[in-house]
Amino acid sequence: MKVTDKDVTYVADLANLELSGEERSRMVRDLNSILGHVDSLSELETKDVPPMAQVSHRYGLDESKTGTERFAYASRDDVHEGLRKSLAHEVALANAPDSDGTFFKVPKVIER
């Protein structure tokens, strides 16, 4: 599949980006280069490569386990109670400059 100038223009419009003609042509070239590299990866023989849950086992705490089980109980030294507690909904809204009681209210910033 090749990326065309029309594709780049369409995605740029969705992202509300203004690209010059030179930027568009460079983007087409770069995206096609990336897709070409991905296509070349599909030529590699991977049937004898075992599936991996994690590229690096460096961070696994329990070395007797493998894959994702090895990382299940990993924790950070600076967080003593496991995951940090979330800010209570009411407290977050109490500090909001504007809310409707359930959600934050923010000004609209994108005009179409």
mmCIF file of N, CA and C in Angstrom:
data_model
loop_
_atom_site.group_PDB
_atom_site.id
_atom_site.type_symbol
_atom_site.label_atom_id
_atom_site.label_comp_id
_atom_site.label_asym_id
_atom_site.label_seq_id
_atom_site.Cartn_x
_atom_site.Cartn_y
_atom_site.Cartn_z
ATOM 1 N N MET A 1 0.844 -1.183 0.000
ATOM 2 C CA MET A 1 0.000 0.000 0.000
ATOM 3 C C MET A 1 0.885 1.241 0.000
ATOM 4 N N LYS A 2 0.638 2.123 -0.899
ATOM 5 C CA LYS A 2 1.404 3.351 -1.007
ATOM 6 C C LYS A 2 0.598 4.512 -0.451
ATOM 7 N N VAL A 3 1.287 5.400 0.249
ATOM 8 C CA VAL A 3 0.670 6.624 0.743
ATOM 9 C C VAL A 3 0.753 7.654 -0.369
ATOM 10 N N THR A 4 -0.356 8.328 -0.609
ATOM 11 C CA THR A 4 -0.391 9.345 -1.660
ATOM 12 C C THR A 4 -0.481 10.737 -1.041
ATOM 13 N N ASP A 5 -0.291 11.739 -1.873
ATOM 14 C CA ASP A 5 -0.429 13.121 -1.422
ATOM 15 C C ASP A 5 -1.840 13.368 -0.887
ATOM 16 N N LYS A 6 -2.827 12.730 -1.533
ATOM 17 C CA LYS A 6 -4.223 12.872 -1.093
ATOM 18 C C LYS A 6 -4.395 12.323 0.325
ATOM 19 N N ASP A 7 -3.736 11.173 0.634
ATOM 20 C CA ASP A 7 -3.809 10.583 1.980
ATOM 21 C C ASP A 7 -3.216 11.526 3.028
ATOM 22 N N VAL A 8 -2.059 12.079 2.719
ATOM 23 C CA VAL A 8 -1.393 12.989 3.661
ATOM 24 C C VAL A 8 -2.233 14.237 3.872
ATOM 25 N N THR A 9 -2.792 14.772 2.801
ATOM 26 C CA THR A 9 -3.645 15.963 2.919
ATOM 27 C C THR A 9 -4.864 15.669 3.783
ATOM 28 N N TYR A 10 -5.464 14.501 3.599
ATOM 29 C CA TYR A 10 -6.651 14.116 4.370
ATOM 30 C C TYR A 10 -6.321 14.001 5.859
ATOM 31 N N VAL A 11 -5.231 13.304 6.190
ATOM 32 C CA VAL A 11 -4.860 13.119 7.602
ATOM 33 C C VAL A 11 -4.442 14.446 8.220
ATOM 34 N N ALA A 12 -3.726 15.272 7.469
ATOM 35 C CA ALA A 12 -3.331 16.588 7.973
ATOM 36 C C ALA A 12 -4.561 17.430 8.284
ATOM 37 N N ASP A 13 -5.571 17.326 7.437
ATOM 38 C CA ASP A 13 -6.813 18.058 7.672
ATOM 39 C C ASP A 13 -7.512 17.553 8.937
ATOM 40 N N LEU A 14 -7.530 16.231 9.135
ATOM 41 C CA LEU A 14 -8.126 15.677 10.352
ATOM 42 C C LEU A 14 -7.400 16.163 11.599
ATOM 43 N N ALA A 15 -6.079 16.297 11.498
ATOM 44 C CA ALA A 15 -5.265 16.731 12.633
ATOM 45 C C ALA A 15 -5.193 18.251 12.730
ATOM 46 N N ASN A 16 -5.891 18.932 11.829
ATOM 47 C CA ASN A 16 -5.917 20.392 11.806
ATOM 48 C C ASN A 16 -4.507 20.964 11.630
ATOM 49 N N LEU A 17 -3.730 20.328 10.736
ATOM 50 C CA LEU A 17 -2.375 20.779 10.435
ATOM 51 C C LEU A 17 -2.349 21.450 9.079
ATOM 52 N N GLU A 18 -1.579 22.504 8.974
ATOM 53 C CA GLU A 18 -1.381 23.152 7.687
ATOM 54 C C GLU A 18 0.007 22.780 7.202
ATOM 55 N N LEU A 19 0.082 21.975 6.146
ATOM 56 C CA LEU A 19 1.360 21.556 5.594
ATOM 57 C C LEU A 19 1.597 22.252 4.261
ATOM 58 N N SER A 20 2.826 22.703 4.060
ATOM 59 C CA SER A 20 3.180 23.274 2.760
ATOM 60 C C SER A 20 3.332 22.131 1.765
ATOM 61 N N GLY A 21 3.425 22.476 0.483
ATOM 62 C CA GLY A 21 3.617 21.454 -0.538
ATOM 63 C C GLY A 21 4.880 20.648 -0.298
ATOM 64 N N GLU A 22 5.946 21.330 0.117
ATOM 65 C CA GLU A 22 7.213 20.639 0.397
ATOM 66 C C GLU A 22 7.062 19.689 1.586
ATOM 67 N N GLU A 23 6.373 20.145 2.627
ATOM 68 C CA GLU A 23 6.165 19.279 3.794
ATOM 69 C C GLU A 23 5.318 18.063 3.439
ATOM 70 N N ARG A 24 4.300 18.266 2.606
ATOM 71 C CA ARG A 24 3.463 17.136 2.183
ATOM 72 C C ARG A 24 4.274 16.114 1.398
ATOM 73 N N SER A 25 5.072 16.589 0.449
ATOM 74 C CA SER A 25 5.851 15.653 -0.360
ATOM 75 C C SER A 25 6.885 14.925 0.497
ATOM 76 N N ARG A 26 7.479 15.611 1.463
ATOM 77 C CA ARG A 26 8.424 14.967 2.376
ATOM 78 C C ARG A 26 7.713 13.928 3.236
ATOM 79 N N MET A 27 6.501 14.235 3.673
ATOM 80 C CA MET A 27 5.719 13.307 4.484
ATOM 81 C C MET A 27 5.344 12.062 3.678
ATOM 82 N N VAL A 28 4.958 12.242 2.418
ATOM 83 C CA VAL A 28 4.640 11.112 1.546
ATOM 84 C C VAL A 28 5.870 10.221 1.404
ATOM 85 N N ARG A 29 7.029 10.838 1.141
ATOM 86 C CA ARG A 29 8.264 10.082 0.985
ATOM 87 C C ARG A 29 8.612 9.315 2.261
ATOM 88 N N ASP A 30 8.554 9.995 3.419
ATOM 89 C CA ASP A 30 8.916 9.362 4.687
ATOM 90 C C ASP A 30 7.959 8.231 5.056
ATOM 91 N N LEU A 31 6.664 8.454 4.884
ATOM 92 C CA LEU A 31 5.689 7.409 5.226
ATOM 93 C C LEU A 31 5.841 6.196 4.324
ATOM 94 N N ASN A 32 6.081 6.422 3.041
ATOM 95 C CA ASN A 32 6.297 5.292 2.136
ATOM 96 C C ASN A 32 7.584 4.547 2.473
ATOM 97 N N SER A 33 8.591 5.267 2.927
ATOM 98 C CA SER A 33 9.837 4.624 3.355
ATOM 99 C C SER A 33 9.588 3.737 4.582
ATOM 100 N N ILE A 34 8.812 4.236 5.522
ATOM 101 C CA ILE A 34 8.480 3.454 6.722
ATOM 102 C C ILE A 34 7.693 2.211 6.340
ATOM 103 N N LEU A 35 6.694 2.370 5.486
ATOM 104 C CA LEU A 35 5.897 1.218 5.053
ATOM 105 C C LEU A 35 6.750 0.209 4.284
ATOM 106 N N GLY A 36 7.714 0.691 3.513
ATOM 107 C CA GLY A 36 8.622 -0.202 2.807
ATOM 108 C C GLY A 36 9.457 -1.013 3.777
ATOM 109 N N HIS A 37 9.912 -0.367 4.844
ATOM 110 C CA HIS A 37 10.696 -1.085 5.859
ATOM 111 C C HIS A 37 9.834 -2.139 6.557
ATOM 112 N N VAL A 38 8.605 -1.796 6.889
ATOM 113 C CA VAL A 38 7.696 -2.750 7.526
ATOM 114 C C VAL A 38 7.442 -3.931 6.590
ATOM 115 N N ASP A 39 7.279 -3.670 5.308
ATOM 116 C CA ASP A 39 7.108 -4.755 4.335
ATOM 117 C C ASP A 39 8.319 -5.672 4.314
ATOM 118 N N SER A 40 9.517 -5.092 4.415
ATOM 119 C CA SER A 40 10.725 -5.933 4.392
ATOM 120 C C SER A 40 10.800 -6.813 5.638
ATOM 121 N N LEU A 41 10.239 -6.362 6.747
ATOM 122 C CA LEU A 41 10.231 -7.178 7.971
ATOM 123 C C LEU A 41 9.369 -8.423 7.795
ATOM 124 N N SER A 42 8.344 -8.338 6.951
ATOM 125 C CA SER A 42 7.469 -9.492 6.750
ATOM 126 C C SER A 42 8.181 -10.620 6.008
ATOM 127 N N GLU A 43 9.326 -10.329 5.408
ATOM 128 C CA GLU A 43 10.093 -11.350 4.703
ATOM 129 C C GLU A 43 10.925 -12.207 5.658
ATOM 130 N N LEU A 44 11.082 -11.789 6.892
ATOM 131 C CA LEU A 44 11.882 -12.534 7.858
ATOM 132 C C LEU A 44 11.172 -13.810 8.282
ATOM 133 N N GLU A 45 11.954 -14.855 8.468
ATOM 134 C CA GLU A 45 11.412 -16.132 8.933
ATOM 135 C C GLU A 45 11.360 -16.108 10.462
ATOM 136 N N THR A 46 10.157 -16.197 11.023
ATOM 137 C CA THR A 46 10.000 -16.089 12.472
ATOM 138 C C THR A 46 9.314 -17.293 13.104
ATOM 139 N N LYS A 47 9.128 -18.368 12.346
ATOM 140 C CA LYS A 47 8.358 -19.493 12.896
ATOM 141 C C LYS A 47 9.058 -20.168 14.074
ATOM 142 N N ASP A 48 10.403 -20.113 14.138
ATOM 143 C CA ASP A 48 11.120 -20.733 15.243
ATOM 144 C C ASP A 48 11.452 -19.759 16.368
ATOM 145 N N VAL A 49 10.972 -18.540 16.283
ATOM 146 C CA VAL A 49 11.222 -17.548 17.324
ATOM 147 C C VAL A 49 10.104 -17.647 18.355
ATOM 148 N N PRO A 50 10.446 -17.915 19.617
ATOM 149 C CA PRO A 50 9.389 -18.050 20.627
ATOM 150 C C PRO A 50 8.727 -16.704 20.912
ATOM 151 N N PRO A 51 7.436 -16.716 21.195
ATOM 152 C CA PRO A 51 6.756 -15.459 21.522
ATOM 153 C C PRO A 51 7.300 -14.900 22.835
ATOM 154 N N MET A 52 7.355 -13.572 22.915
ATOM 155 C CA MET A 52 7.889 -12.929 24.114
ATOM 156 C C MET A 52 6.840 -11.991 24.701
ATOM 157 N N ALA A 53 6.718 -12.007 26.003
ATOM 158 C CA ALA A 53 5.806 -11.088 26.666
ATOM 159 C C ALA A 53 6.512 -9.769 26.939
ATOM 160 N N GLN A 54 7.831 -9.806 27.070
ATOM 161 C CA GLN A 54 8.607 -8.624 27.391
ATOM 162 C C GLN A 54 9.956 -8.738 26.700
ATOM 163 N N VAL A 55 10.418 -7.686 26.100
ATOM 164 C CA VAL A 55 11.692 -7.730 25.398
ATOM 165 C C VAL A 55 12.833 -7.871 26.393
ATOM 166 N N SER A 56 12.742 -7.191 27.510
ATOM 167 C CA SER A 56 13.809 -7.221 28.498
ATOM 168 C C SER A 56 13.295 -7.784 29.813
ATOM 169 N N HIS A 57 13.998 -8.775 30.330
ATOM 170 C CA HIS A 57 13.636 -9.315 31.640
ATOM 171 C C HIS A 57 14.363 -8.581 32.754
ATOM 172 N N ARG A 58 15.003 -7.492 32.428
ATOM 173 C CA ARG A 58 15.793 -6.739 33.392
ATOM 174 C C ARG A 58 14.960 -6.231 34.560
ATOM 175 N N TYR A 59 13.688 -5.943 34.308
ATOM 176 C CA TYR A 59 12.860 -5.329 35.333
ATOM 177 C C TYR A 59 12.017 -6.331 36.102
ATOM 178 N N GLY A 60 12.056 -7.589 35.728
ATOM 179 C CA GLY A 60 11.244 -8.586 36.416
ATOM 180 C C GLY A 60 11.774 -8.860 37.800
ATOM 181 N N LEU A 61 10.905 -8.896 38.786
ATOM 182 C CA LEU A 61 11.346 -9.103 40.155
ATOM 183 C C LEU A 61 11.449 -10.574 40.511
ATOM 184 N N ASP A 62 10.496 -11.347 40.091
ATOM 185 C CA ASP A 62 10.455 -12.761 40.456
ATOM 186 C C ASP A 62 11.039 -13.583 39.316
ATOM 187 N N GLU A 63 12.332 -13.923 39.428
ATOM 188 C CA GLU A 63 13.017 -14.605 38.334
ATOM 189 C C GLU A 63 12.595 -16.057 38.182
ATOM 190 N N SER A 64 11.821 -16.599 39.126
ATOM 191 C CA SER A 64 11.355 -17.976 38.987
ATOM 192 C C SER A 64 10.181 -18.067 38.022
ATOM 193 N N LYS A 65 9.564 -16.918 37.698
ATOM 194 C CA LYS A 65 8.437 -16.889 36.778
ATOM 195 C C LYS A 65 8.898 -16.381 35.423
ATOM 196 N N THR A 66 8.093 -16.642 34.397
ATOM 197 C CA THR A 66 8.444 -16.185 33.054
ATOM 198 C C THR A 66 7.346 -15.305 32.495
ATOM 199 N N GLY A 67 7.692 -14.580 31.445
ATOM 200 C CA GLY A 67 6.713 -13.756 30.737
ATOM 201 C C GLY A 67 6.068 -12.712 31.624
ATOM 202 N N THR A 68 4.766 -12.498 31.406
ATOM 203 C CA THR A 68 4.074 -11.447 32.142
ATOM 204 C C THR A 68 3.930 -11.776 33.624
ATOM 205 N N GLU A 69 3.943 -13.061 33.987
ATOM 206 C CA GLU A 69 3.856 -13.414 35.409
ATOM 207 C C GLU A 69 5.042 -12.858 36.183
ATOM 208 N N ARG A 70 6.188 -12.745 35.508
ATOM 209 C CA ARG A 70 7.391 -12.257 36.168
ATOM 210 C C ARG A 70 7.243 -10.801 36.590
ATOM 211 N N PHE A 71 6.423 -10.063 35.875
ATOM 212 C CA PHE A 71 6.281 -8.638 36.144
ATOM 213 C C PHE A 71 5.027 -8.296 36.940
ATOM 214 N N ALA A 72 4.237 -9.289 37.301
ATOM 215 C CA ALA A 72 2.941 -9.039 37.924
ATOM 216 C C ALA A 72 3.051 -8.277 39.236
ATOM 217 N N TYR A 73 4.107 -8.499 39.979
ATOM 218 C CA TYR A 73 4.210 -7.866 41.299
ATOM 219 C C TYR A 73 5.300 -6.810 41.351
ATOM 220 N N ALA A 74 5.747 -6.348 40.193
ATOM 221 C CA ALA A 74 6.766 -5.305 40.163
ATOM 222 C C ALA A 74 6.190 -4.030 40.775
ATOM 223 N N SER A 75 6.986 -3.356 41.548
ATOM 224 C CA SER A 75 6.519 -2.106 42.154
ATOM 225 C C SER A 75 7.650 -1.098 42.149
ATOM 226 N N ARG A 76 7.292 0.142 42.334
ATOM 227 C CA ARG A 76 8.278 1.213 42.380
ATOM 228 C C ARG A 76 8.674 1.473 43.813
ATOM 229 N N ASP A 77 9.956 1.793 44.005
ATOM 230 C CA ASP A 77 10.454 2.065 45.357
ATOM 231 C C ASP A 77 9.847 3.332 45.943
ATOM 232 N N ASP A 78 9.467 4.285 45.098
ATOM 233 C CA ASP A 78 8.940 5.548 45.610
ATOM 234 C C ASP A 78 7.436 5.498 45.876
ATOM 235 N N VAL A 79 6.785 4.376 45.595
ATOM 236 C CA VAL A 79 5.357 4.218 45.856
ATOM 237 C C VAL A 79 5.219 3.067 46.842
ATOM 238 N N HIS A 80 5.065 3.388 48.112
ATOM 239 C CA HIS A 80 5.115 2.378 49.162
ATOM 240 C C HIS A 80 3.836 1.574 49.320
ATOM 241 N N GLU A 81 2.709 2.109 48.884
ATOM 242 C CA GLU A 81 1.438 1.403 49.051
ATOM 243 C C GLU A 81 0.935 0.838 47.730
ATOM 244 N N GLY A 82 1.843 0.389 46.876
ATOM 245 C CA GLY A 82 1.413 -0.101 45.571
ATOM 246 C C GLY A 82 1.087 1.076 44.675
ATOM 247 N N LEU A 83 0.008 0.997 43.957
ATOM 248 C CA LEU A 83 -0.382 2.100 43.081
ATOM 249 C C LEU A 83 -0.813 3.299 43.910
ATOM 250 N N ARG A 84 -0.505 4.468 43.390
ATOM 251 C CA ARG A 84 -0.912 5.674 44.106
ATOM 252 C C ARG A 84 -2.421 5.811 44.096
ATOM 253 N N LYS A 85 -2.955 6.335 45.139
ATOM 254 C CA LYS A 85 -4.396 6.548 45.237
ATOM 255 C C LYS A 85 -4.796 7.698 44.316
ATOM 256 N N SER A 86 -5.921 7.552 43.679
ATOM 257 C CA SER A 86 -6.424 8.602 42.803
ATOM 258 C C SER A 86 -6.980 9.746 43.641
ATOM 259 N N LEU A 87 -6.980 10.912 43.050
ATOM 260 C CA LEU A 87 -7.578 12.071 43.688
ATOM 261 C C LEU A 87 -9.089 11.867 43.708
ATOM 262 N N ALA A 88 -9.705 12.095 44.836
ATOM 263 C CA ALA A 88 -11.155 11.919 44.945
ATOM 264 C C ALA A 88 -11.868 12.844 43.950
ATOM 265 N N HIS A 89 -12.911 12.343 43.327
ATOM 266 C CA HIS A 89 -13.655 13.077 42.314
ATOM 267 C C HIS A 89 -14.118 14.433 42.834
ATOM 268 N N GLU A 90 -14.653 14.442 44.032
ATOM 269 C CA GLU A 90 -15.176 15.681 44.612
ATOM 270 C C GLU A 90 -14.058 16.693 44.849
ATOM 271 N N VAL A 91 -12.897 16.212 45.278
ATOM 272 C CA VAL A 91 -11.762 17.106 45.542
ATOM 273 C C VAL A 91 -11.267 17.722 44.233
ATOM 274 N N ALA A 92 -11.181 16.908 43.191
ATOM 275 C CA ALA A 92 -10.736 17.417 41.899
ATOM 276 C C ALA A 92 -11.693 18.479 41.380
ATOM 277 N N LEU A 93 -12.986 18.215 41.464
ATOM 278 C CA LEU A 93 -13.965 19.190 40.977
ATOM 279 C C LEU A 93 -14.018 20.439 41.847
ATOM 280 N N ALA A 94 -13.728 20.297 43.135
ATOM 281 C CA ALA A 94 -13.741 21.463 44.018
ATOM 282 C C ALA A 94 -12.660 22.460 43.621
ATOM 283 N N ASN A 95 -11.576 21.982 43.043
ATOM 284 C CA ASN A 95 -10.482 22.856 42.625
ATOM 285 C C ASN A 95 -10.609 23.319 41.181
ATOM 286 N N ALA A 96 -11.644 22.883 40.493
ATOM 287 C CA ALA A 96 -11.813 23.249 39.086
ATOM 288 C C ALA A 96 -12.339 24.670 38.967
ATOM 289 N N PRO A 97 -11.834 25.438 38.011
ATOM 290 C CA PRO A 97 -12.362 26.785 37.818
ATOM 291 C C PRO A 97 -13.821 26.776 37.388
ATOM 292 N N ASP A 98 -14.231 25.702 36.665
ATOM 293 C CA ASP A 98 -15.609 25.616 36.208
ATOM 294 C C ASP A 98 -15.971 24.141 36.021
ATOM 295 N N SER A 99 -17.102 23.730 36.562
ATOM 296 C CA SER A 99 -17.564 22.348 36.378
ATOM 297 C C SER A 99 -19.083 22.336 36.419
ATOM 298 N N ASP A 100 -19.654 21.209 35.990
ATOM 299 C CA ASP A 100 -21.099 21.059 36.070
ATOM 300 C C ASP A 100 -21.485 20.125 37.208
ATOM 301 N N GLY A 101 -20.551 19.842 38.100
ATOM 302 C CA GLY A 101 -20.801 18.945 39.219
ATOM 303 C C GLY A 101 -20.352 17.520 38.931
ATOM 304 N N THR A 102 -20.215 17.177 37.666
ATOM 305 C CA THR A 102 -19.760 15.843 37.277
ATOM 306 C C THR A 102 -18.484 15.912 36.458
ATOM 307 N N PHE A 103 -18.405 16.890 35.550
ATOM 308 C CA PHE A 103 -17.273 17.009 34.642
ATOM 309 C C PHE A 103 -16.650 18.391 34.745
ATOM 310 N N PHE A 104 -15.375 18.485 34.342
ATOM 311 C CA PHE A 104 -14.736 19.782 34.186
ATOM 312 C C PHE A 104 -15.348 20.463 32.971
ATOM 313 N N LYS A 105 -15.532 21.764 33.048
ATOM 314 C CA LYS A 105 -15.979 22.523 31.892
ATOM 315 C C LYS A 105 -14.776 23.311 31.384
ATOM 316 N N VAL A 106 -14.518 23.173 30.085
ATOM 317 C CA VAL A 106 -13.380 23.876 29.483
ATOM 318 C C VAL A 106 -13.878 24.598 28.242
ATOM 319 N N PRO A 107 -13.217 25.685 27.879
ATOM 320 C CA PRO A 107 -13.644 26.409 26.674
ATOM 321 C C PRO A 107 -13.329 25.600 25.425
ATOM 322 N N LYS A 108 -14.158 25.764 24.427
ATOM 323 C CA LYS A 108 -13.926 25.108 23.142
ATOM 324 C C LYS A 108 -12.730 25.767 22.477
ATOM 325 N N VAL A 109 -11.781 24.939 22.009
ATOM 326 C CA VAL A 109 -10.584 25.498 21.422
ATOM 327 C C VAL A 109 -10.447 25.174 19.940
ATOM 328 N N ILE A 110 -11.263 24.281 19.428
ATOM 329 C CA ILE A 110 -11.164 23.901 18.016
ATOM 330 C C ILE A 110 -12.439 24.348 17.316
ATOM 331 N N GLU A 111 -12.269 25.138 16.295
ATOM 332 C CA GLU A 111 -13.391 25.594 15.492
ATOM 333 C C GLU A 111 -13.312 24.947 14.133
ATOM 334 N N ARG A 112 -14.384 24.458 13.610
ATOM 335 C CA ARG A 112 -14.434 23.889 12.267
ATOM 336 C C ARG A 112 -15.577 24.488 11.526
#
